Short mmCIF file of C-alpha atoms in Angstrom, two decimals:
data_model
loop_
_atom_site.label_atom_id
_atom_site.label_comp_id
_atom_site.label_asym_id
_atom_site.label_seq_id
_atom_site.Cartn_x
_atom_site.Cartn_y
_atom_site.Cartn_z
CA MET A 163 81.27 180.19 66.48
CA THR A 164 77.64 179.66 64.48
CA ASP A 165 75.72 182.94 63.90
CA LEU A 166 72.60 181.78 64.36
CA LEU A 167 71.04 185.61 63.64
CA TYR A 168 69.39 186.29 60.73
CA SER A 169 71.17 188.01 57.79
CA GLU A 170 69.82 190.65 55.93
CA GLU A 171 69.37 188.58 53.01
CA GLU A 172 67.14 186.69 55.15
CA GLU A 173 64.84 189.27 56.36
CA ALA A 174 64.55 190.64 52.96
CA LEU A 175 63.04 186.84 51.78
CA ARG A 176 60.80 186.92 54.94
CA ALA A 177 59.43 190.22 54.39
CA ALA A 178 58.70 188.94 50.62
CA VAL A 179 57.03 186.12 51.51
CA ARG A 180 55.11 187.52 54.64
CA ASP A 181 54.07 190.15 51.95
CA LEU A 182 52.81 187.51 49.24
CA LEU A 183 50.95 185.14 52.04
CA THR A 184 49.24 188.33 53.14
CA ASP A 185 47.54 188.80 49.71
CA HIS A 186 47.23 185.06 48.99
CA CYS A 187 46.70 183.31 52.40
CA ASP A 188 44.37 185.66 54.98
CA ALA A 189 42.91 183.95 57.48
CA PRO A 190 39.48 183.64 55.82
CA SER A 191 40.84 182.66 52.48
CA VAL A 192 42.58 179.73 54.38
CA LEU A 193 39.54 178.73 56.28
CA ALA A 194 36.90 178.80 53.62
CA ARG A 195 39.85 176.52 51.42
CA ALA A 196 39.72 174.09 54.58
CA GLU A 197 35.66 173.88 54.64
CA SER A 198 35.76 173.54 50.60
CA GLY A 199 37.21 169.84 50.54
CA ALA A 200 40.17 171.07 48.48
CA PRO A 201 42.45 172.90 51.18
CA HIS A 202 45.18 173.22 48.68
CA ASP A 203 46.00 176.76 47.73
CA PRO A 204 47.27 176.42 43.96
CA ALA A 205 47.53 180.36 43.15
CA ALA A 206 49.56 180.81 46.44
CA TRP A 207 52.03 177.84 45.19
CA LYS A 208 52.24 179.00 41.60
CA ALA A 209 53.11 182.92 43.23
CA LEU A 210 55.48 181.18 45.66
CA THR A 211 57.33 178.97 42.99
CA ASP A 212 57.18 180.66 39.70
CA GLY A 213 56.73 184.36 40.89
CA MET A 214 59.87 183.91 44.18
CA GLY A 215 61.54 180.54 42.91
CA LEU A 216 60.87 179.26 46.23
CA ALA A 217 60.75 175.35 45.46
CA GLY A 218 64.29 175.24 44.37
CA LEU A 219 65.90 176.78 47.41
CA LEU A 220 67.71 173.75 48.34
CA VAL A 221 68.58 172.54 44.85
CA PRO A 222 72.08 173.47 43.44
CA GLU A 223 72.00 175.83 40.96
CA ALA A 224 73.83 173.40 38.28
CA ARG A 225 71.34 170.77 38.77
CA GLY A 226 68.10 173.75 38.19
CA GLY A 227 67.63 175.24 41.45
CA GLN A 228 68.49 178.20 43.46
CA GLY A 229 71.35 177.06 45.41
CA ALA A 230 70.38 178.51 48.61
CA THR A 231 70.48 176.63 51.89
CA HIS A 232 68.51 175.48 54.59
CA ARG A 233 68.67 178.60 56.77
CA GLU A 234 66.44 180.28 53.89
CA ALA A 235 64.22 177.47 53.46
CA ALA A 236 63.78 177.76 57.21
CA VAL A 237 62.65 181.39 56.98
CA VAL A 238 60.20 180.65 54.34
CA LEU A 239 58.38 177.93 56.43
CA GLU A 240 58.24 180.10 59.76
CA GLU A 241 55.82 182.54 57.50
CA LEU A 242 53.90 179.40 56.04
CA GLY A 243 53.56 178.48 59.90
CA ARG A 244 52.67 181.55 60.61
CA ALA A 245 50.10 181.47 57.96
CA VAL A 246 49.15 178.08 58.61
CA ALA A 247 49.66 178.21 54.63
CA PRO A 248 47.94 175.48 52.81
CA VAL A 249 50.72 174.61 50.17
CA PRO A 250 52.90 171.73 50.02
CA TYR A 251 56.19 173.28 50.68
CA LEU A 252 57.50 171.05 53.45
CA THR A 253 56.41 167.76 51.90
CA SER A 254 57.55 168.70 48.10
CA ALA A 255 60.52 171.46 48.34
CA VAL A 256 62.14 169.87 51.32
CA VAL A 257 61.43 166.32 51.85
CA ALA A 258 60.81 165.08 48.45
CA THR A 259 63.52 167.29 46.84
CA GLU A 260 65.94 166.08 49.76
CA ALA A 261 65.37 162.47 48.86
CA LEU A 262 66.03 162.91 45.32
CA LEU A 263 69.27 165.28 46.07
CA VAL A 264 71.00 161.91 46.78
CA CYS A 265 69.64 160.11 43.75
CA ALA A 266 70.55 160.27 39.92
CA ALA A 267 67.30 162.01 38.65
CA ASP A 268 67.69 165.51 37.76
CA ASP A 269 65.37 165.76 35.21
CA LEU A 270 62.72 164.90 38.28
CA LEU A 271 64.72 167.15 40.47
CA ALA A 272 64.30 170.01 37.90
CA GLU A 273 60.64 169.20 37.63
CA LEU A 274 60.45 169.83 41.62
CA ALA A 275 62.92 172.76 41.55
CA SER A 276 60.62 174.73 38.98
CA GLY A 277 57.32 173.92 41.04
CA ARG A 278 55.88 172.36 38.16
CA THR A 279 55.55 169.07 39.57
CA VAL A 280 54.75 168.66 43.20
CA GLY A 281 56.56 165.57 44.86
CA ALA A 282 55.46 163.59 47.96
CA LEU A 283 57.92 160.59 49.60
CA ALA A 284 55.09 157.95 49.89
CA VAL A 285 56.14 157.48 53.69
CA GLY A 286 53.76 158.43 56.75
CA LEU A 287 53.90 161.60 57.97
CA HIS A 288 54.64 160.33 61.43
CA THR A 289 57.55 158.66 60.59
CA ALA A 290 60.81 159.50 62.31
CA PRO A 291 64.16 159.94 60.88
CA GLY A 292 65.92 156.29 61.24
CA ALA A 293 62.56 154.57 62.24
CA ALA A 294 61.68 151.77 59.97
CA VAL A 295 59.69 152.46 56.56
CA ARG A 296 56.57 150.56 55.05
CA THR A 297 57.67 149.49 51.68
CA ALA A 298 55.56 148.46 48.25
CA ARG A 299 56.62 145.08 47.14
CA VAL A 300 58.44 144.88 43.54
CA ALA A 301 57.05 142.03 41.44
CA ASP A 302 58.05 141.84 37.76
CA GLY A 303 59.00 145.58 37.62
CA ALA A 304 56.01 146.99 38.74
CA LEU A 305 55.41 148.19 42.62
CA HIS A 306 52.28 146.76 44.68
CA GLY A 307 50.92 147.92 48.34
CA GLU A 308 49.33 150.34 50.58
CA LEU A 309 51.12 152.90 52.02
CA THR A 310 49.26 155.01 54.59
CA GLY A 311 49.23 158.69 55.91
CA VAL A 312 51.30 160.31 52.77
CA ALA A 313 51.24 163.91 53.16
CA ASP A 314 49.84 166.24 50.34
CA ALA A 315 50.05 163.20 48.15
CA ALA A 316 46.55 164.15 46.68
CA VAL A 317 47.93 166.91 45.16
CA ALA A 318 51.27 165.29 44.12
CA GLY A 319 52.44 164.77 40.75
CA LEU A 320 55.44 162.39 41.62
CA LEU A 321 55.78 159.92 44.47
CA LEU A 322 58.52 158.39 45.54
CA VAL A 323 58.09 154.94 46.70
CA PRO A 324 60.46 153.01 49.34
CA ALA A 325 60.52 149.03 48.28
CA ASP A 326 61.16 146.00 49.64
CA ASP A 327 64.17 145.68 47.05
CA GLY A 328 65.71 148.60 48.82
CA GLY A 329 65.49 150.86 45.86
CA LEU A 330 63.57 154.19 45.95
CA TYR A 331 61.16 154.50 42.90
CA ALA A 332 59.56 157.43 41.07
CA VAL A 333 56.03 156.78 40.62
CA ARG A 334 53.72 159.49 38.38
CA ALA A 335 50.31 159.91 40.56
CA GLY A 336 48.18 158.85 38.04
CA ASP A 337 49.54 155.67 38.30
CA ALA A 338 48.54 155.32 41.53
CA ALA A 339 45.19 155.15 43.41
CA VAL A 340 45.27 158.00 45.93
CA THR A 341 42.65 158.15 48.59
CA PRO A 342 42.34 161.17 51.07
CA GLN A 343 42.30 160.05 54.81
CA VAL A 344 40.55 161.90 57.53
CA SER A 345 43.38 164.64 58.76
CA LEU A 346 42.99 166.35 62.08
CA ASP A 347 44.91 169.41 60.37
CA LEU A 348 42.88 170.75 57.41
CA THR A 349 45.36 172.71 55.64
CA ARG A 350 47.97 169.47 55.27
CA PRO A 351 45.77 166.43 54.40
CA VAL A 352 46.98 163.02 54.31
CA ALA A 353 46.28 160.16 52.06
CA THR A 354 46.44 156.57 51.52
CA VAL A 355 48.57 155.26 48.08
CA VAL A 356 47.51 152.10 46.87
CA LEU A 357 49.92 150.59 44.08
CA ASP A 358 48.33 147.82 42.00
CA GLY A 359 51.08 147.10 39.61
CA ALA A 360 52.03 150.45 38.94
CA PRO A 361 55.32 151.19 36.78
CA GLY A 362 58.52 152.70 38.77
CA ARG A 363 61.57 154.08 37.79
CA ARG A 364 64.20 153.01 40.34
CA ILE A 365 66.15 156.48 41.03
CA GLY A 366 68.69 154.94 44.01
CA ASP A 367 68.67 153.41 47.04
CA ALA A 368 66.02 153.86 49.28
CA GLY A 369 67.79 154.19 52.98
CA PRO A 370 70.05 156.84 52.75
CA ALA A 371 67.64 158.80 50.68
CA VAL A 372 64.57 158.56 53.04
CA ARG A 373 66.73 158.95 56.19
CA ARG A 374 67.93 162.16 54.51
CA ALA A 375 64.49 163.85 53.67
CA LEU A 376 63.11 162.64 56.50
CA ARG A 377 66.06 164.34 58.97
CA ALA A 378 65.51 167.47 56.72
CA GLY A 379 61.59 167.32 56.99
CA ALA A 380 62.22 166.90 60.92
CA GLY A 381 64.74 169.96 61.27
CA LEU A 382 62.89 172.51 59.28
CA LEU A 383 59.53 171.38 60.97
CA ALA A 384 60.67 172.96 63.61
CA SER A 385 61.13 176.62 61.68
CA GLU A 386 57.29 176.00 61.06
CA GLN A 387 56.35 175.61 64.55
CA LEU A 388 58.00 178.52 65.47
CA GLY A 389 56.09 180.71 63.21
CA LEU A 390 52.91 179.03 64.36
CA ALA A 391 53.88 179.72 68.11
CA GLU A 392 54.82 183.18 67.18
CA TRP A 393 51.64 183.95 65.76
CA ALA A 394 49.48 182.49 68.41
CA LEU A 395 51.72 184.59 70.89
CA THR A 396 51.54 187.96 68.81
CA GLN A 397 47.84 187.60 68.27
CA THR A 398 47.13 186.41 72.34
CA VAL A 399 49.12 189.58 73.71
CA SER A 400 47.26 191.97 70.69
CA TYR A 401 43.78 190.94 71.58
CA LEU A 402 44.44 190.86 75.39
CA LYS A 403 45.50 194.98 75.08
CA GLU A 404 42.00 195.36 73.40
CA ARG A 405 39.75 193.08 75.52
CA ARG A 406 38.47 194.89 78.44
CA GLN A 407 37.24 193.77 81.56
CA PHE A 408 35.73 195.27 85.08
CA ASN A 409 36.62 198.35 82.90
CA ARG A 410 40.16 197.54 82.27
CA PRO A 411 42.39 195.46 79.76
CA VAL A 412 42.35 191.81 80.09
CA GLY A 413 46.35 192.02 79.50
CA GLY A 414 46.67 194.02 82.61
CA PHE A 415 45.82 191.37 84.99
CA GLN A 416 48.98 189.81 86.64
CA ALA A 417 48.35 186.33 86.12
CA LEU A 418 48.02 186.56 82.59
CA LYS A 419 50.94 188.64 82.03
CA HIS A 420 53.13 185.50 83.87
CA ARG A 421 51.42 183.15 81.71
CA LEU A 422 52.41 185.24 78.34
CA ALA A 423 56.02 186.15 79.46
CA GLN A 424 56.61 182.20 79.94
CA LEU A 425 55.33 181.51 76.95
CA TRP A 426 57.63 184.56 75.20
CA LEU A 427 60.42 182.45 77.09
CA GLU A 428 59.74 179.36 75.52
CA VAL A 429 59.11 180.96 71.98
CA VAL A 430 62.78 182.47 72.33
CA HIS A 431 64.19 179.36 73.02
CA LEU A 432 62.19 177.61 70.16
CA ARG A 433 63.60 180.17 67.70
CA ALA A 434 67.43 179.27 69.15
CA ALA A 435 66.83 175.38 68.77
CA ALA A 436 65.03 175.91 65.21
CA ARG A 437 67.36 178.02 63.73
CA ASN A 438 70.53 175.63 65.30
CA ALA A 439 68.67 172.83 63.58
CA ALA A 440 68.82 174.85 59.92
CA ASP A 441 72.18 176.10 60.42
CA ALA A 442 73.21 172.29 60.96
CA LEU A 443 71.33 171.06 58.18
CA ALA A 444 73.17 173.78 56.11
CA THR A 445 76.66 173.06 57.35
CA GLY A 446 76.62 169.23 58.29
CA GLU A 447 77.90 169.83 61.62
CA ASP A 448 76.26 167.87 64.42
CA THR A 449 73.38 167.60 62.15
CA ASP A 450 71.64 164.60 63.86
CA VAL A 451 71.86 166.16 67.66
CA ALA A 452 70.64 169.54 66.20
CA VAL A 453 67.26 168.14 64.70
CA ALA A 454 66.41 165.79 67.71
CA VAL A 455 67.03 168.62 70.13
CA ALA A 456 64.81 171.24 67.69
CA GLN A 457 62.24 168.66 67.69
CA ALA A 458 62.07 167.65 71.04
CA TYR A 459 61.29 170.79 72.04
CA ALA A 460 59.47 172.39 69.30
CA ALA A 461 56.10 170.10 69.78
CA PRO A 462 55.38 170.93 72.83
CA VAL A 463 56.01 174.64 72.85
CA ALA A 464 54.03 175.11 69.64
CA VAL A 465 50.79 173.18 71.14
CA ARG A 466 51.09 175.14 74.31
CA ALA A 467 51.17 178.19 72.34
CA ALA A 468 48.20 177.29 69.97
CA GLU A 469 46.10 176.03 73.16
CA GLU A 470 47.06 179.55 75.36
CA ALA A 471 45.70 181.44 72.20
CA LEU A 472 42.47 179.53 72.15
CA GLN A 473 41.98 179.96 75.80
CA LEU A 474 42.88 183.52 76.06
CA HIS A 475 40.90 184.46 73.15
CA GLY A 476 37.88 183.46 75.49
CA GLY A 477 34.41 182.76 73.81
CA ILE A 478 35.42 184.13 70.12
CA GLY A 479 38.74 181.79 70.24
CA MET A 480 36.11 178.98 70.54
CA THR A 481 34.18 179.84 67.16
CA TRP A 482 34.99 178.08 63.45
CA GLU A 483 35.17 181.53 62.14
CA HIS A 484 38.16 182.30 64.38
CA PRO A 485 41.35 180.83 62.72
CA VAL A 486 42.75 179.83 66.23
CA HIS A 487 41.33 176.59 65.59
CA LEU A 488 43.35 175.98 62.04
CA TYR A 489 46.80 176.64 64.31
CA LEU A 490 45.70 174.16 67.26
CA LYS A 491 45.28 171.51 64.59
CA ARG A 492 48.40 171.84 62.57
CA ALA A 493 50.21 172.31 65.76
CA LYS A 494 48.86 169.08 67.05
CA ALA A 495 49.39 167.40 63.79
CA ASP A 496 53.02 168.62 63.65
CA SER A 497 53.73 167.30 67.14
CA ILE A 498 53.54 163.93 65.69
CA ALA A 499 55.00 164.53 62.23
CA TYR A 500 58.54 163.04 61.56
CA GLY A 501 58.33 161.33 65.30
CA THR A 502 57.21 162.35 68.56
CA ALA A 503 58.96 164.51 71.10
CA GLY A 504 59.43 161.68 72.68
CA ALA A 505 60.85 159.56 69.92
CA GLN A 506 63.10 162.22 69.53
CA ARG A 507 64.57 162.80 73.26
CA ALA A 508 65.21 158.59 72.73
CA ALA A 509 67.10 159.31 69.77
CA LEU A 510 68.90 162.37 71.56
CA ALA A 511 69.75 160.13 74.63
CA ALA A 512 71.07 157.60 71.98
CA LEU A 513 73.17 160.20 69.96
CA VAL A 514 75.09 161.79 73.04
CA ASP A 515 74.89 158.31 74.68
CA LEU A 516 73.00 158.82 77.97
CA ARG A 517 70.48 156.35 77.53
CA ALA A 518 68.30 155.50 80.61
CA PRO A 519 69.62 152.57 82.80
#
């Protein structure tokens, strides 16, 4: 029977990542970056990659990485979600890395594993595993086309572009025009990538690489959503214990206790689903089902947790200075990332042969 509990090594990794993020991604710093127009935090990214080697967790040691599993990467993403950290970990260290793992491009894989280069799969963030993907056109060995909604493309040095000939091409970001799009999530911006005769290196077949990358992104996104929901619940409980109304703590009101107890149960269930998805990705057992279950459940719980946090913080929760709005925006953006909950439920129904009549 699979053990979904955290190991001692995973808890030690969590403590180290949380300490690092406490120093680099405190709420005022993240908010200031979101307002600056340059939300990514290069110092935090450097500390995560150079200092801790976390960009290469999913890469085997023989190919220049740390040789860990999706379970460890999930722990990192829980902490990144808890801090709404503005770093391209999910997009580069998970999605782009997973695509490269099935390609013959160990030099590029080593670049991403070291953190020296940020990679981005040039597929819209909304794309579900197995869904149709917009491709670039190949003509005379060069790439042409416009790809929209690409997360973290603005800071990527390497773009992985699916093309109409069935290949996956590596394109240096300097050879493409990257234009920021308006994004609800201020901490994970998206952009349009325009290719106008960009030189590309074919590194493998796009179909299996993109499917693997999006499946891993969807499965481990649930861990990020778990961290976000846990932050929202913890902060709300703490605030309601301190806030007083009618000369008693607001948290003492029975109606609010019931709301928080229900939310706690949903977060516990989310933890089980997210851990199961991470373990399935690591072992390869019932992976598609585990990922679909986790994503179908994670999105609404994360959004509800953030909405409850905003509402139960009262007036202060509605202010720009309080970080809860960053969590709500991340939760809402995550709810359509790598497929909506509805798309995941439809995929799950097909996988277990329980389609609607």
